[in-house]
GROMACS .gro file of C-alpha atoms in nm:
model
  494
    1MET     CA    1   3.091   0.422   1.893
    2ALA     CA    2   3.086   0.278   2.186
    3LYS     CA    3   2.760   0.172   2.344
    4ASP     CA    4   2.624   0.401   2.635
    5LYS     CA    5   2.671   0.200   2.973
    6ALA     CA    6   2.400   0.062   3.082
    7PRO     CA    7   2.280   0.246   3.390
    8ARG     CA    8   2.386   0.071   3.719
    9ARG     CA    9   2.096  -0.108   3.907
   10PRO     CA   10   2.037  -0.017   4.268
   11ARG     CA   11   2.118  -0.254   4.532
   12ALA     CA   12   1.901  -0.436   4.698
   13ASP     CA   13   2.061  -0.400   5.065
   14THR     CA   14   1.859  -0.233   5.376
   15PRO     CA   15   1.977   0.111   5.511
   16LYS     CA   16   2.247   0.075   5.761
   17GLY     CA   17   2.032   0.083   6.130
   18PHE     CA   18   1.737  -0.033   5.984
   19ARG     CA   19   1.563  -0.397   5.896
   20ASP     CA   20   1.278  -0.553   5.704
   21TYR     CA   21   1.008  -0.752   5.932
   22PHE     CA   22   0.839  -1.054   5.803
   23GLY     CA   23   0.545  -1.230   5.849
   24ALA     CA   24   0.591  -1.434   6.178
   25ASP     CA   25   0.787  -1.081   6.328
   26VAL     CA   26   0.477  -0.888   6.230
   27THR     CA   27   0.256  -1.123   6.341
   28GLU     CA   28   0.412  -1.182   6.721
   29ARG     CA   29   0.434  -0.815   6.756
   30LYS     CA   30   0.033  -0.746   6.636
   31THR     CA   31  -0.047  -1.007   6.893
   32MET     CA   32   0.169  -0.866   7.186
   33LEU     CA   33   0.011  -0.519   7.108
   34ASP     CA   34  -0.286  -0.604   7.080
   35ALA     CA   35  -0.257  -0.781   7.403
   36VAL     CA   36  -0.120  -0.480   7.534
   37ALA     CA   37  -0.371  -0.217   7.381
   38GLU     CA   38  -0.683  -0.415   7.569
   39VAL     CA   39  -0.545  -0.385   7.925
   40TYR     CA   40  -0.492  -0.019   7.818
   41HIS     CA   41  -0.866  -0.030   7.739
   42ARG     CA   42  -1.008  -0.153   8.015
   43TYR     CA   43  -0.805   0.120   8.256
   44GLY     CA   44  -0.993   0.417   8.038
   45PHE     CA   45  -0.697   0.520   7.785
   46ASP     CA   46  -0.754   0.620   7.467
   47PRO     CA   47  -0.564   0.558   7.135
   48LEU     CA   48  -0.403   0.764   6.927
   49GLU     CA   49  -0.247   0.834   6.621
   50THR     CA   50   0.040   1.084   6.547
   51SER     CA   51   0.204   1.204   6.233
   52ALA     CA   52   0.547   0.954   6.195
   53VAL     CA   53   0.679   1.385   6.124
   54GLU     CA   54   0.659   1.673   6.347
   55THR     CA   55   0.840   2.012   6.333
   56VAL     CA   56   1.176   2.063   6.506
   57GLU     CA   57   1.064   2.310   6.696
   58ALA     CA   58   0.827   2.106   6.853
   59LEU     CA   59   1.056   1.811   6.910
   60GLY     CA   60   1.256   2.040   7.130
   61LYS     CA   61   1.529   1.819   7.209
   62PHE     CA   62   1.698   1.877   6.890
   63LEU     CA   63   1.744   2.230   6.695
   64PRO     CA   64   1.891   2.300   6.360
   65ASP     CA   65   2.211   2.408   6.263
   66VAL     CA   66   2.351   2.581   6.008
   67ASP     CA   67   2.326   2.293   5.740
   68ARG     CA   68   2.067   2.036   5.896
   69PRO     CA   69   1.925   1.930   6.267
   70ASN     CA   70   2.165   1.848   6.483
   71GLU     CA   71   2.259   1.445   6.499
   72GLY     CA   72   1.972   1.242   6.654
   73VAL     CA   73   1.689   1.337   6.411
   74PHE     CA   74   1.652   1.256   6.080
   75GLY     CA   75   1.539   1.607   5.925
   76TRP     CA   76   1.505   1.810   5.645
   77GLN     CA   77   1.358   2.169   5.548
   78ASP     CA   78   1.093   2.206   5.320
   79GLU     CA   79   0.977   2.440   5.067
   80ASP     CA   80   0.881   2.722   5.316
   81GLY     CA   81   1.250   2.697   5.468
   82GLU     CA   82   1.080   2.511   5.839
   83TRP     CA   83   1.320   2.202   5.964
   84LEU     CA   84   1.084   1.893   5.992
   85ALA     CA   85   1.186   1.569   6.144
   86LEU     CA   86   1.072   1.197   6.214
   87ARG     CA   87   0.975   1.171   6.585
   88TYR     CA   88   1.226   1.021   6.792
   89ASP     CA   89   0.959   0.921   7.037
   90LEU     CA   90   0.601   0.889   7.089
   91THR     CA   91   0.625   1.146   7.405
   92ALA     CA   92   0.700   1.490   7.218
   93PRO     CA   93   0.399   1.464   7.006
   94LEU     CA   94   0.163   1.373   7.286
   95ALA     CA   95   0.309   1.728   7.457
   96ARG     CA   96   0.254   1.853   7.092
   97VAL     CA   97  -0.090   1.707   7.056
   98ALA     CA   98  -0.211   1.798   7.445
   99ALA     CA   99  -0.120   2.159   7.369
  100GLN     CA  100  -0.277   2.193   7.030
  101PHE     CA  101  -0.621   2.020   7.129
  102ARG     CA  102  -0.630   2.175   7.502
  103ASN     CA  103  -0.959   2.320   7.483
  104ASP     CA  104  -1.094   1.986   7.317
  105LEU     CA  105  -0.962   1.710   7.509
  106PRO     CA  106  -1.102   1.571   7.819
  107SER     CA  107  -0.861   1.679   8.107
  108PRO     CA  108  -0.688   1.435   8.255
  109TYR     CA  109  -0.617   1.329   7.895
  110ARG     CA  110  -0.547   0.960   7.931
  111ARG     CA  111  -0.419   0.798   7.550
  112TYR     CA  112  -0.215   0.497   7.448
  113ALA     CA  113  -0.009   0.493   7.119
  114MET     CA  114   0.191   0.239   6.928
  115GLY     CA  115   0.388   0.248   6.646
  116PRO     CA  116   0.792   0.320   6.510
  117VAL     CA  117   1.006   0.609   6.594
  118TRP     CA  118   1.337   0.723   6.415
  119ARG     CA  119   1.707   0.805   6.589
  120ASN     CA  120   1.989   0.928   6.384
  121GLU     CA  121   2.258   0.768   6.567
  122LYS     CA  122   2.527   0.523   6.525
  123PRO     CA  123   2.376   0.143   6.538
  124GLY     CA  124   2.526  -0.132   6.667
  125PRO     CA  125   2.416  -0.517   6.746
  126GLY     CA  126   2.076  -0.472   6.841
  127ARG     CA  127   2.056  -0.114   6.811
  128PHE     CA  128   1.838   0.031   6.549
  129ARG     CA  129   1.746   0.344   6.384
  130GLN     CA  130   1.431   0.242   6.343
  131PHE     CA  131   1.221   0.025   6.690
  132TYR     CA  132   0.858   0.019   6.779
  133GLN     CA  133   0.759   0.218   7.126
  134CYS     CA  134   0.409   0.137   7.282
  135ASP     CA  135   0.325   0.445   7.546
  136ALA     CA  136   0.045   0.524   7.764
  137ASP     CA  137   0.015   0.847   7.974
  138THR     CA  138  -0.215   1.045   8.225
  139VAL     CA  139  -0.151   1.395   8.116
  140GLY     CA  140  -0.345   1.670   8.334
  141SER     CA  141  -0.356   1.489   8.658
  142ALA     CA  142  -0.106   1.590   8.913
  143SER     CA  143  -0.205   1.317   9.185
  144VAL     CA  144   0.039   1.015   9.246
  145ALA     CA  145  -0.314   0.832   9.202
  146ALA     CA  146  -0.225   0.834   8.794
  147ASP     CA  147   0.159   0.722   8.875
  148ALA     CA  148   0.024   0.417   9.072
  149GLU     CA  149  -0.222   0.384   8.814
  150ILE     CA  150   0.037   0.340   8.564
  151CYS     CA  151   0.202   0.104   8.785
  152ALA     CA  152  -0.067  -0.138   8.816
  153MET     CA  153  -0.136  -0.103   8.434
  154LEU     CA  154   0.189  -0.192   8.316
  155SER     CA  155   0.194  -0.483   8.596
  156ASP     CA  156  -0.124  -0.618   8.412
  157ALA     CA  157   0.042  -0.566   8.077
  158LEU     CA  158   0.331  -0.756   8.151
  159GLU     CA  159   0.130  -1.066   8.292
  160VAL     CA  160  -0.149  -1.050   8.019
  161VAL     CA  161   0.122  -1.096   7.762
  162GLY     CA  162   0.263  -1.411   7.886
  163ILE     CA  163   0.540  -1.313   8.182
  164PRO     CA  164   0.406  -1.510   8.447
  165ARG     CA  165   0.419  -1.318   8.817
  166GLY     CA  166   0.718  -1.396   9.001
  167ASP     CA  167   0.959  -1.356   8.653
  168TYR     CA  168   0.905  -0.930   8.682
  169ILE     CA  169   0.935  -0.682   8.900
  170VAL     CA  170   0.819  -0.284   8.910
  171ARG     CA  171   1.009  -0.082   9.096
  172VAL     CA  172   0.934   0.288   9.189
  173ASN     CA  173   1.165   0.571   9.323
  174ASN     CA  174   1.100   0.937   9.309
  175ARG     CA  175   1.320   1.214   9.130
  176LYS     CA  176   1.186   1.427   9.456
  177VAL     CA  177   1.394   1.204   9.695
  178LEU     CA  178   1.742   1.250   9.511
  179ASN     CA  179   1.655   1.560   9.458
  180GLY     CA  180   1.622   1.601   9.897
  181VAL     CA  181   1.953   1.330   9.916
  182MET     CA  182   2.170   1.607   9.704
  183GLU     CA  183   1.991   1.915   9.892
  184VAL     CA  184   2.109   1.747  10.236
  185ALA     CA  185   2.454   1.651  10.050
  186GLY     CA  186   2.483   2.068   9.965
  187VAL     CA  187   2.489   2.025   9.604
  188LEU     CA  188   2.157   2.180   9.510
  189ASP     CA  189   2.020   2.479   9.664
  190PRO     CA  190   1.648   2.544   9.543
  191SER     CA  191   1.632   2.896   9.555
  192ASP     CA  192   1.898   2.850   9.300
  193PRO     CA  193   1.870   2.537   9.058
  194ALA     CA  194   2.151   2.661   8.815
  195LYS     CA  195   2.366   2.638   9.087
  196PHE     CA  196   2.581   2.285   9.139
  197GLU     CA  197   2.401   2.210   8.848
  198ALA     CA  198   2.749   2.081   8.678
  199GLU     CA  199   2.793   1.845   9.017
  200ARG     CA  200   2.485   1.715   8.999
  201GLY     CA  201   2.538   1.581   8.625
  202ILE     CA  202   2.775   1.399   8.736
  203VAL     CA  203   2.645   1.237   9.102
  204LEU     CA  204   2.328   1.167   8.840
  205ARG     CA  205   2.555   0.973   8.603
  206ALA     CA  206   2.807   0.839   8.884
  207ILE     CA  207   2.480   0.634   9.018
  208ASP     CA  208   2.378   0.520   8.724
  209LYS     CA  209   2.679   0.344   8.679
  210ILE     CA  210   2.699   0.148   9.007
  211ASP     CA  211   2.624  -0.161   8.857
  212ARG     CA  212   2.902  -0.150   8.615
  213LEU     CA  213   3.188   0.039   8.855
  214GLY     CA  214   3.061  -0.076   9.185
  215GLU     CA  215   3.090   0.108   9.527
  216ALA     CA  216   3.430   0.203   9.467
  217GLY     CA  217   3.412   0.322   9.169
  218VAL     CA  218   3.075   0.575   9.238
  219ARG     CA  219   3.254   0.670   9.525
  220ALA     CA  220   3.552   0.807   9.333
  221LEU     CA  221   3.328   0.998   9.105
  222LEU     CA  222   3.140   1.132   9.339
  223GLY     CA  223   3.464   1.275   9.494
  224GLU     CA  224   3.773   1.374   9.274
  225GLY     CA  225   3.697   1.170   8.989
  226ARG     CA  226   3.823   0.824   8.822
  227LYS     CA  227   4.112   0.669   8.614
  228ASP     CA  228   3.985   0.342   8.416
  229GLU     CA  229   4.182   0.062   8.282
  230SER     CA  230   4.341   0.238   8.014
  231GLY     CA  231   4.446   0.554   8.206
  232ASP     CA  232   4.144   0.770   8.092
  233PHE     CA  233   4.020   1.011   8.368
  234THR     CA  234   3.705   1.100   8.433
  235LYS     CA  235   3.644   1.412   8.679
  236GLY     CA  236   3.418   1.382   8.920
  237ALA     CA  237   3.199   1.593   9.107
  238GLY     CA  238   3.426   1.741   9.434
  239LEU     CA  239   3.204   1.631   9.682
  240SER     CA  240   3.365   1.552  10.001
  241ALA     CA  241   3.382   1.243  10.205
  242GLU     CA  242   3.046   1.319  10.397
  243GLN     CA  243   2.814   1.460  10.127
  244ALA     CA  244   2.961   1.127   9.911
  245GLU     CA  245   2.845   0.900  10.214
  246VAL     CA  246   2.485   1.065  10.202
  247VAL     CA  247   2.489   1.011   9.851
  248MET     CA  248   2.586   0.654   9.891
  249GLY     CA  249   2.352   0.611  10.174
  250PHE     CA  250   2.088   0.637   9.949
  251MET     CA  251   2.190   0.373   9.697
  252ALA     CA  252   2.217   0.139   9.985
  253SER     CA  253   1.866   0.221  10.156
  254LYS     CA  254   1.642  -0.035  10.008
  255ARG     CA  255   1.525  -0.273  10.303
  256ASP     CA  256   1.282  -0.599  10.326
  257THR     CA  257   0.992  -0.423  10.316
  258GLY     CA  258   0.841  -0.105  10.118
  259ALA     CA  259   0.778   0.069  10.445
  260ALA     CA  260   1.150   0.000  10.653
  261THR     CA  261   1.276   0.127  10.270
  262VAL     CA  262   1.036   0.452  10.333
  263ALA     CA  263   1.142   0.498  10.654
  264ARG     CA  264   1.512   0.519  10.545
  265LEU     CA  265   1.482   0.745  10.348
  266ARG     CA  266   1.252   1.001  10.538
  267GLU     CA  267   1.625   0.962  10.776
  268LEU     CA  268   1.852   1.028  10.469
  269VAL     CA  269   1.617   1.374  10.327
  270ALA     CA  270   1.539   1.501  10.690
  271GLY     CA  271   1.577   1.881  10.700
  272SER     CA  272   1.460   1.863  10.269
  273ALA     CA  273   1.093   1.973  10.223
  274LEU     CA  274   1.096   1.839   9.845
  275GLY     CA  275   1.269   1.486   9.979
  276LEU     CA  276   1.017   1.475  10.250
  277ASP     CA  277   0.779   1.519   9.950
  278GLY     CA  278   0.913   1.295   9.762
  279VAL     CA  279   0.891   1.028  10.049
  280GLN     CA  280   0.594   1.098  10.139
  281GLU     CA  281   0.403   1.039   9.729
  282LEU     CA  282   0.602   0.679   9.791
  283GLU     CA  283   0.438   0.613  10.085
  284THR     CA  284   0.134   0.695   9.877
  285ILE     CA  285   0.181   0.532   9.589
  286ALA     CA  286   0.263   0.183   9.805
  287GLU     CA  287  -0.076   0.233   9.990
  288LEU     CA  288  -0.274   0.281   9.671
  289LEU     CA  289  -0.132  -0.016   9.499
  290ASP     CA  290  -0.147  -0.216   9.862
  291ALA     CA  291  -0.539  -0.126   9.852
  292GLN     CA  292  -0.565  -0.264   9.496
  293GLY     CA  293  -0.389  -0.623   9.569
  294TYR     CA  294  -0.026  -0.510   9.409
  295GLY     CA  295   0.194  -0.659   9.663
  296SER     CA  296   0.573  -0.644   9.669
  297ASP     CA  297   0.593  -0.981   9.473
  298ARG     CA  298   0.480  -0.714   9.161
  299ILE     CA  299   0.555  -0.333   9.246
  300VAL     CA  300   0.832  -0.274   9.497
  301VAL     CA  301   0.955   0.114   9.655
  302ASP     CA  302   1.349   0.111   9.554
  303PRO     CA  303   1.580   0.313   9.512
  304SER     CA  304   1.812   0.234   9.271
  305VAL     CA  305   1.564   0.343   9.029
  306VAL     CA  306   1.768   0.634   8.860
  307ARG     CA  307   1.776   0.597   8.466
  308GLY     CA  308   1.611   0.938   8.352
  309LEU     CA  309   1.588   1.119   8.635
  310GLY     CA  310   1.786   1.420   8.485
  311TYR     CA  311   1.418   1.372   8.235
  312TYR     CA  312   1.145   1.324   8.532
  313THR     CA  313   1.067   1.523   8.758
  314GLY     CA  314   0.865   1.321   9.016
  315PRO     CA  315   0.793   0.934   9.071
  316VAL     CA  316   0.996   0.717   8.799
  317PHE     CA  317   0.962   0.355   8.737
  318GLU     CA  318   1.129   0.067   8.540
  319ALA     CA  319   0.994  -0.296   8.498
  320GLU     CA  320   1.257  -0.554   8.497
  321LEU     CA  321   1.246  -0.931   8.377
  322THR     CA  322   1.400  -1.088   8.683
  323PHE     CA  323   1.434  -1.455   8.505
  324GLU     CA  324   1.762  -1.572   8.369
  325ILE     CA  325   1.880  -1.619   7.997
  326LEU     CA  326   2.211  -1.753   7.844
  327ASP     CA  327   2.426  -1.458   7.665
  328GLU     CA  328   2.584  -1.527   7.352
  329LYS     CA  329   2.889  -1.631   7.583
  330GLY     CA  330   2.674  -1.899   7.753
  331ARG     CA  331   2.686  -1.722   8.064
  332LYS     CA  332   2.344  -1.679   8.295
  333ARG     CA  333   2.209  -1.328   8.339
  334GLN     CA  334   1.904  -1.175   8.441
  335PHE     CA  335   1.706  -1.037   8.137
  336GLY     CA  336   1.680  -0.691   8.256
  337SER     CA  337   1.430  -0.379   8.197
  338VAL     CA  338   1.252  -0.416   7.956
  339ALA     CA  339   0.972  -0.087   8.028
  340GLY     CA  340   1.027   0.277   8.180
  341GLY     CA  341   0.831   0.582   8.247
  342GLY     CA  342   0.739   0.855   8.543
  343ARG     CA  343   0.624   1.167   8.578
  344TYR     CA  344   0.737   1.483   8.384
  345ASP     CA  345   0.551   1.786   8.473
  346ASP     CA  346   0.750   2.037   8.234
  347LEU     CA  347   0.709   1.864   7.888
  348VAL     CA  348   0.380   2.050   7.781
  349LYS     CA  349   0.478   2.370   7.950
  350ARG     CA  350   0.700   2.464   7.668
  351PHE     CA  351   0.402   2.513   7.412
  352THR     CA  352   0.152   2.650   7.668
  353GLY     CA  353   0.403   2.838   7.937
  354GLN     CA  354   0.169   2.670   8.230
  355ALA     CA  355   0.250   2.425   8.381
  356VAL     CA  356   0.066   2.101   8.265
  357PRO     CA  357   0.097   1.762   8.462
  358ALA     CA  358   0.184   1.432   8.299
  359THR     CA  359   0.337   1.064   8.388
  360GLY     CA  360   0.350   0.782   8.159
  361VAL     CA  361   0.542   0.445   8.089
  362SER     CA  362   0.720   0.320   7.741
  363ILE     CA  363   0.718  -0.033   7.689
  364GLY     CA  364   1.038  -0.143   7.461
  365VAL     CA  365   0.829  -0.358   7.215
  366ASP     CA  366   1.180  -0.540   7.074
  367ARG     CA  367   1.320  -0.641   7.425
  368LEU     CA  368   0.947  -0.737   7.553
  369LEU     CA  369   0.938  -0.963   7.260
  370ALA     CA  370   1.268  -1.127   7.321
  371ALA     CA  371   1.176  -1.232   7.638
  372LEU     CA  372   0.849  -1.346   7.534
  373ARG     CA  373   1.081  -1.574   7.306
  374ALA     CA  374   1.317  -1.653   7.550
  375LYS     CA  375   1.029  -1.753   7.780
  376GLY     CA  376   0.870  -1.955   7.474
  377ARG     CA  377   0.533  -1.747   7.489
  378ALA     CA  378   0.694  -1.634   7.143
  379GLY     CA  379   0.885  -1.721   6.811
  380GLN     CA  380   0.711  -2.062   6.745
  381ASP     CA  381   0.644  -2.134   6.399
  382ALA     CA  382   0.342  -1.977   6.297
  383GLN     CA  383   0.083  -2.151   6.155
  384GLY     CA  384  -0.003  -2.076   5.734
  385PRO     CA  385  -0.331  -2.111   5.562
  386VAL     CA  386  -0.462  -2.451   5.451
  387VAL     CA  387  -0.372  -2.476   5.096
  388VAL     CA  388  -0.592  -2.581   4.794
  389THR     CA  389  -0.327  -2.798   4.520
  390VAL     CA  390  -0.444  -2.743   4.183
  391MET     CA  391  -0.520  -3.052   3.977
  392ASP     CA  392  -0.702  -2.938   3.687
  393ARG     CA  393  -0.650  -2.640   3.510
  394ASP     CA  394  -0.994  -2.612   3.389
  395ARG     CA  395  -1.161  -2.655   3.748
  396MET     CA  396  -1.042  -2.335   3.906
  397ALA     CA  397  -1.365  -2.225   4.017
  398ASP     CA  398  -1.387  -2.533   4.205
  399TYR     CA  399  -1.118  -2.464   4.378
  400MET     CA  400  -1.149  -2.100   4.422
  401ALA     CA  401  -1.536  -2.246   4.550
  402MET     CA  402  -1.348  -2.470   4.802
  403VAL     CA  403  -1.119  -2.150   4.924
  404GLY     CA  404  -1.420  -1.930   4.967
  405GLU     CA  405  -1.619  -2.205   5.193
  406LEU     CA  406  -1.350  -2.203   5.415
  407ARG     CA  407  -1.281  -1.825   5.437
  408ARG     CA  408  -1.614  -1.767   5.524
  409ALA     CA  409  -1.590  -2.073   5.791
  410GLY     CA  410  -1.353  -1.811   5.930
  411LEU     CA  411  -1.063  -2.030   5.857
  412ARG     CA  412  -0.718  -1.920   5.686
  413ALA     CA  413  -0.683  -2.016   5.317
  414GLU     CA  414  -0.552  -2.001   4.977
  415LEU     CA  415  -0.545  -2.147   4.630
  416TYR     CA  416  -0.239  -2.226   4.466
  417LEU     CA  417  -0.167  -1.971   4.229
  418GLY     CA  418   0.171  -2.093   4.085
  419ASN     CA  419   0.214  -2.294   3.793
  420PRO     CA  420   0.060  -2.616   3.862
  421LYS     CA  421   0.207  -2.861   3.588
  422ASN     CA  422   0.442  -2.998   3.875
  423PHE     CA  423   0.247  -3.107   4.192
  424GLY     CA  424   0.576  -3.159   4.386
  425ASN     CA  425   0.628  -2.783   4.363
  426GLN     CA  426   0.283  -2.718   4.505
  427LEU     CA  427   0.364  -2.935   4.814
  428LYS     CA  428   0.705  -2.771   4.848
  429TYR     CA  429   0.503  -2.438   4.851
  430ALA     CA  430   0.287  -2.518   5.096
  431ASP     CA  431   0.574  -2.667   5.325
  432ALA     CA  432   0.717  -2.366   5.295
  433ARG     CA  433   0.419  -2.163   5.390
  434LYS     CA  434   0.386  -2.390   5.729
  435SER     CA  435   0.043  -2.497   5.616
  436PRO     CA  436  -0.134  -2.716   5.823
  437VAL     CA  437  -0.308  -2.892   5.535
  438ALA     CA  438  -0.322  -2.943   5.170
  439VAL     CA  439  -0.657  -2.985   4.987
  440ILE     CA  440  -0.677  -3.188   4.686
  441GLN     CA  441  -0.940  -3.310   4.454
  442GLY     CA  442  -0.823  -3.428   4.117
  443SER     CA  443  -1.069  -3.537   3.890
  444ASP     CA  444  -1.162  -3.885   4.030
  445GLU     CA  445  -1.228  -3.735   4.378
  446ALA     CA  446  -1.444  -3.477   4.152
  447ALA     CA  447  -1.611  -3.780   4.004
  448ARG     CA  448  -1.700  -3.917   4.332
  449GLY     CA  449  -1.757  -3.573   4.554
  450VAL     CA  450  -1.455  -3.598   4.815
  451VAL     CA  451  -1.203  -3.420   4.859
  452VAL     CA  452  -0.869  -3.580   5.021
  453LEU     CA  453  -0.687  -3.388   5.313
  454LYS     CA  454  -0.320  -3.430   5.380
  455ASP     CA  455  -0.234  -3.357   5.737
  456LEU     CA  456   0.111  -3.141   5.702
  457VAL     CA  457   0.212  -3.133   6.023
  458LEU     CA  458   0.186  -3.492   6.107
  459GLY     CA  459   0.312  -3.579   5.751
  460ALA     CA  460   0.669  -3.586   5.636
  461ARG     CA  461   0.852  -3.322   5.386
  462ILE     CA  462   0.757  -3.396   4.996
  463ALA     CA  463   1.053  -3.464   4.824
  464GLU     CA  464   1.051  -3.244   4.483
  465GLY     CA  465   0.907  -3.402   4.203
  466ALA     CA  466   0.672  -3.653   4.428
  467SER     CA  467   0.392  -3.818   4.156
  468LEU     CA  468   0.022  -3.742   4.290
  469GLU     CA  469   0.021  -4.136   4.389
  470GLU     CA  470   0.326  -4.132   4.572
  471TRP     CA  471   0.198  -3.785   4.791
  472LYS     CA  472  -0.141  -4.009   4.847
  473SER     CA  473   0.093  -4.269   4.988
  474ARG     CA  474   0.215  -4.053   5.265
  475PRO     CA  475   0.059  -4.152   5.626
  476ALA     CA  476  -0.140  -3.861   5.814
  477GLN     CA  477  -0.415  -3.822   5.498
  478VAL     CA  478  -0.796  -3.865   5.523
  479GLU     CA  479  -1.081  -3.856   5.217
  480VAL     CA  480  -1.418  -3.694   5.309
  481PRO     CA  481  -1.695  -3.585   5.115
  482ARG     CA  482  -1.684  -3.275   4.943
  483ASP     CA  483  -1.977  -3.114   5.161
  484ALA     CA  484  -1.775  -3.205   5.474
  485LEU     CA  485  -1.464  -2.974   5.366
  486VAL     CA  486  -1.507  -2.700   5.658
  487GLU     CA  487  -1.586  -2.935   5.923
  488ALA     CA  488  -1.280  -3.181   5.810
  489VAL     CA  489  -1.037  -2.908   5.818
  490ARG     CA  490  -1.189  -2.775   6.120
  491GLY     CA  491  -1.126  -3.113   6.304
  492MET     CA  492  -0.800  -3.135   6.193
  493LEU     CA  493  -0.698  -2.798   6.298
  494ALA     CA  494  -0.822  -2.818   6.643
   0.00000   0.00000   0.00000
């Protein structure tokens, strides 16, 4: 009789689009987020943690089809038939919280949130299905002072984590200004917002492609359309040459100073009340920031900020890192954007039916960490714990006492818990742990009331199988009285 086949072992593979974070990565991220949180706290923002799971109805952007929620979220149906999904950002949960607890929360409500989000999208190089976000938002204030504060806070956060002034710039624009430009260009009717909606969508996408397509490519998309190198044709917005010129004038409106840029924008939107309102908001933001000492070396008015304009309703901002890095082919390029945000006054309205003004910013955690590594502010080998080695199995209590003393003194320390038979393996372990100091006390040292400290940072790596005598003959070690252990170790770490 044939024997039953053994069950197949599960594959030890990370799911596609996901990754594991180990000690140094987690520590670096926590250090960075702690510094950002301190800035947010100083500005009066409170932390908020929401559930990783929301109802699909609350998320709003994705709705269930026959079998499952549409592409974009990880969703499922619970036992009551309700569709649930992992949150895809931190803003949709905030809108739900602001509506659910509107009678309990202060207004305006200022909160920051940090945590993972999940998107059921096709993964690619540097693009994962789970990643961290770091948001700060003010809900309930229509004043552009709230937008100015977010910009100032973003600037401070970048500097506190290690991006020096001169290596970044926060750019500010306003959706109302672009809407005013479209009204002047004849593709927006304030009395009928649905009219020309398709054309406006094409215009927005065309503007967003200026860096890749250049002026000629954008002009083609504003007109009849554009055929790319492969021969594929993309339908254009159908604007006349005069209409397209108004949009192109907006894209070229940045001047040497914020005041000059605002003046040029005011000329472009003349005749549009909405556009002039947006220009006034930009001018007010610039004045408020200037009063706090945030000059053009940190925050500037820049009409080129167009990402997210289909989502935001007023001021928009983007933090760009201006220093150069080498890409995978060794070519120099600027690092680019690490944060973005703006005013979104319609999100909470989905729940309450009443307009609730809101503004906020989201920092790309992985992008900012990569920037810090490029600047040499992160990515260095993290220092491990002091390792207390085991020479005599029957003296474990003595070794544990040493570890306890070091920990009570605020020093990171651990006892070697593997098989102590091969001393070389203990040293290899300390090396793998990136330990700065190894502590040794054999029976001879114990009888004399001393310990031997080995500076592993200065010493050479120890080969597997090294004897105690070989280890003690290496440089950068010192013998100290047992009762001076803490002070001696602290001195080595200084």
